[in-house]
Amino acid sequence: MIERELKFTLRVFANKNELSKEDGILLDTAKNAIKDAYAPYSKFRVAAAVLLENGKIITGTNQENAAFPVGICAEGTALSACSALYPDVAMKKIAITIKSGTHVVTHPVAPCGVCRQRLLEYETRFNTNIEIILMGEEGEVYAVNSVRDILPLSFSNTDL
Ligand code: THU
């Protein structure tokens, strides 16, 4: 038996002012989209802003439903909007942020497993990597170079 250590690099910024101009704009766009979330049940608003290779920014927010499992994550609505509006354009980056109705979240919140899988499909589809930028309501910002970093041993089209 051997043990293999899997590593990834997490870039940690003290706050959003440390980001590049491009990343700061993307995160601010996500923050501005939080108002569009429909989260009457969880009171947990999530917003994503995608920067496409053509320079367009597309946003998405969580859209809940009284039948709880029917709700869609912010990343899911953003990715669906991207593939509906620009089906042939790769994604460069995605910024994801949140706002809780009950407390101030001071740590970055990472995408759920299903949304990591959705991001992986986008990466494999366009054979590119998508940078992921994460922030809570305030505090540190995390960035990773690819969804593969936070979805190790993933299942993708190469397994079929
Ligand atoms: N949510 C997202 O929008 N993205 C995630 O990656 C995790 C969770 C939403 C789903 C639900 O509307 C609310 O957050 C609470 O789970």
PDB file of C-alpha atoms in Angstrom, residues 69-151:
ATOM      1  CA  PRO A  69     -35.705  19.934  -3.450  1.00  0.00           C
ATOM      2  CA  VAL A  70     -36.999  21.784  -6.493  1.00  0.00           C
ATOM      3  CA  GLY A  71     -34.987  24.889  -5.569  1.00  0.00           C
ATOM      4  CA  ILE A  72     -31.947  25.767  -7.671  1.00  0.00           C
ATOM      5  CA  CYS A  73     -28.571  26.940  -6.408  1.00  0.00           C
ATOM      6  CA  ALA A  74     -27.134  30.269  -7.530  1.00  0.00           C
ATOM      7  CA  GLU A  75     -24.361  28.509  -9.432  1.00  0.00           C
ATOM      8  CA  GLY A  76     -26.936  26.352 -11.214  1.00  0.00           C
ATOM      9  CA  THR A  77     -28.972  29.336 -12.405  1.00  0.00           C
ATOM     10  CA  ALA A  78     -25.795  31.182 -13.470  1.00  0.00           C
ATOM     11  CA  LEU A  79     -24.428  28.224 -15.437  1.00  0.00           C
ATOM     12  CA  SER A  80     -27.794  27.555 -17.066  1.00  0.00           C
ATOM     13  CA  ALA A  81     -28.027  31.211 -18.085  1.00  0.00           C
ATOM     14  CA  CYS A  82     -24.510  31.052 -19.553  1.00  0.00           C
ATOM     15  CA  SER A  83     -25.252  27.988 -21.636  1.00  0.00           C
ATOM     16  CA  ALA A  84     -28.640  29.370 -22.715  1.00  0.00           C
ATOM     17  CA  LEU A  85     -27.284  32.771 -23.772  1.00  0.00           C
ATOM     18  CA  TYR A  86     -23.740  31.869 -24.904  1.00  0.00           C
ATOM     19  CA  PRO A  87     -23.701  28.112 -25.557  1.00  0.00           C
ATOM     20  CA  ASP A  88     -20.324  28.190 -27.334  1.00  0.00           C
ATOM     21  CA  VAL A  89     -18.415  30.387 -24.896  1.00  0.00           C
ATOM     22  CA  ALA A  90     -16.165  29.065 -22.132  1.00  0.00           C
ATOM     23  CA  MET A  91     -16.226  30.382 -18.583  1.00  0.00           C
ATOM     24  CA  LYS A  92     -13.110  32.064 -17.225  1.00  0.00           C
ATOM     25  CA  LYS A  93     -14.053  32.767 -13.624  1.00  0.00           C
ATOM     26  CA  ILE A  94     -16.935  32.589 -11.195  1.00  0.00           C
ATOM     27  CA  ALA A  95     -17.368  34.676  -8.044  1.00  0.00           C
ATOM     28  CA  ILE A  96     -19.773  33.346  -5.413  1.00  0.00           C
ATOM     29  CA  THR A  97     -21.007  35.222  -2.372  1.00  0.00           C
ATOM     30  CA  ILE A  98     -23.800  34.977   0.165  1.00  0.00           C
ATOM     31  CA  LYS A  99     -25.929  36.903   2.624  1.00  0.00           C
ATOM     32  CA  SER A 100     -27.702  35.255   5.518  1.00  0.00           C
ATOM     33  CA  GLY A 101     -30.933  36.634   6.908  1.00  0.00           C
ATOM     34  CA  THR A 102     -29.974  35.511  10.408  1.00  0.00           C
ATOM     35  CA  HIS A 103     -26.286  36.386  10.966  1.00  0.00           C
ATOM     36  CA  VAL A 104     -23.270  37.993   9.342  1.00  0.00           C
ATOM     37  CA  VAL A 105     -21.190  35.336   7.601  1.00  0.00           C
ATOM     38  CA  THR A 106     -17.518  36.276   7.896  1.00  0.00           C
ATOM     39  CA  HIS A 107     -16.013  33.281   6.076  1.00  0.00           C
ATOM     40  CA  PRO A 108     -16.142  32.337   2.383  1.00  0.00           C
ATOM     41  CA  VAL A 109     -18.846  29.789   1.530  1.00  0.00           C
ATOM     42  CA  ALA A 110     -17.935  27.102  -0.998  1.00  0.00           C
ATOM     43  CA  PRO A 111     -20.250  25.624  -3.657  1.00  0.00           C
ATOM     44  CA  CYS A 112     -22.206  22.478  -2.835  1.00  0.00           C
ATOM     45  CA  GLY A 113     -21.202  19.126  -4.311  1.00  0.00           C
ATOM     46  CA  VAL A 114     -23.795  19.254  -7.080  1.00  0.00           C
ATOM     47  CA  CYS A 115     -22.596  22.688  -8.199  1.00  0.00           C
ATOM     48  CA  ARG A 116     -18.964  21.533  -8.141  1.00  0.00           C
ATOM     49  CA  GLN A 117     -20.017  18.759 -10.513  1.00  0.00           C
ATOM     50  CA  ARG A 118     -21.807  21.303 -12.715  1.00  0.00           C
ATOM     51  CA  LEU A 119     -18.669  23.447 -12.835  1.00  0.00           C
ATOM     52  CA  LEU A 120     -16.593  20.382 -13.703  1.00  0.00           C
ATOM     53  CA  GLU A 121     -18.851  19.681 -16.671  1.00  0.00           C
ATOM     54  CA  TYR A 122     -18.267  23.226 -17.902  1.00  0.00           C
ATOM     55  CA  GLU A 123     -14.513  22.776 -17.541  1.00  0.00           C
ATOM     56  CA  THR A 124     -14.447  19.468 -19.414  1.00  0.00           C
ATOM     57  CA  ARG A 125     -16.858  20.716 -22.077  1.00  0.00           C
ATOM     58  CA  PHE A 126     -14.555  23.594 -23.013  1.00  0.00           C
ATOM     59  CA  ASN A 127     -11.291  21.950 -21.948  1.00  0.00           C
ATOM     60  CA  THR A 128     -10.390  24.886 -19.739  1.00  0.00           C
ATOM     61  CA  ASN A 129     -10.123  25.715 -16.070  1.00  0.00           C
ATOM     62  CA  ILE A 130     -12.505  28.021 -14.229  1.00  0.00           C
ATOM     63  CA  GLU A 131     -11.128  30.134 -11.410  1.00  0.00           C
ATOM     64  CA  ILE A 132     -13.438  30.202  -8.393  1.00  0.00           C
ATOM     65  CA  ILE A 133     -13.567  33.237  -6.088  1.00  0.00           C
ATOM     66  CA  LEU A 134     -15.454  32.938  -2.798  1.00  0.00           C
ATOM     67  CA  MET A 135     -16.493  35.430  -0.158  1.00  0.00           C
ATOM     68  CA  GLY A 136     -18.952  35.550   2.747  1.00  0.00           C
ATOM     69  CA  GLU A 137     -20.722  38.776   3.553  1.00  0.00           C
ATOM     70  CA  GLU A 138     -17.456  40.203   4.859  1.00  0.00           C
ATOM     71  CA  GLY A 139     -13.932  39.073   5.633  1.00  0.00           C
ATOM     72  CA  GLU A 140     -11.440  36.929   3.739  1.00  0.00           C
ATOM     73  CA  VAL A 141     -11.702  35.986   0.085  1.00  0.00           C
ATOM     74  CA  TYR A 142     -10.599  32.571  -1.182  1.00  0.00           C
ATOM     75  CA  ALA A 143      -9.584  31.756  -4.740  1.00  0.00           C
ATOM     76  CA  VAL A 144      -8.806  28.432  -6.408  1.00  0.00           C
ATOM     77  CA  ASN A 145      -7.657  27.825  -9.978  1.00  0.00           C
ATOM     78  CA  SER A 146     -10.044  25.046 -10.894  1.00  0.00           C
ATOM     79  CA  VAL A 147     -13.057  23.188  -9.567  1.00  0.00           C
ATOM     80  CA  ARG A 148     -10.855  20.072  -9.736  1.00  0.00           C
ATOM     81  CA  ASP A 149      -8.998  21.486  -6.730  1.00  0.00           C
ATOM     82  CA  ILE A 150     -12.112  21.263  -4.574  1.00  0.00           C
ATOM     83  CA  LEU A 151     -13.539  18.140  -6.222  1.00  0.00           C
TER      84      LEU A 151
END
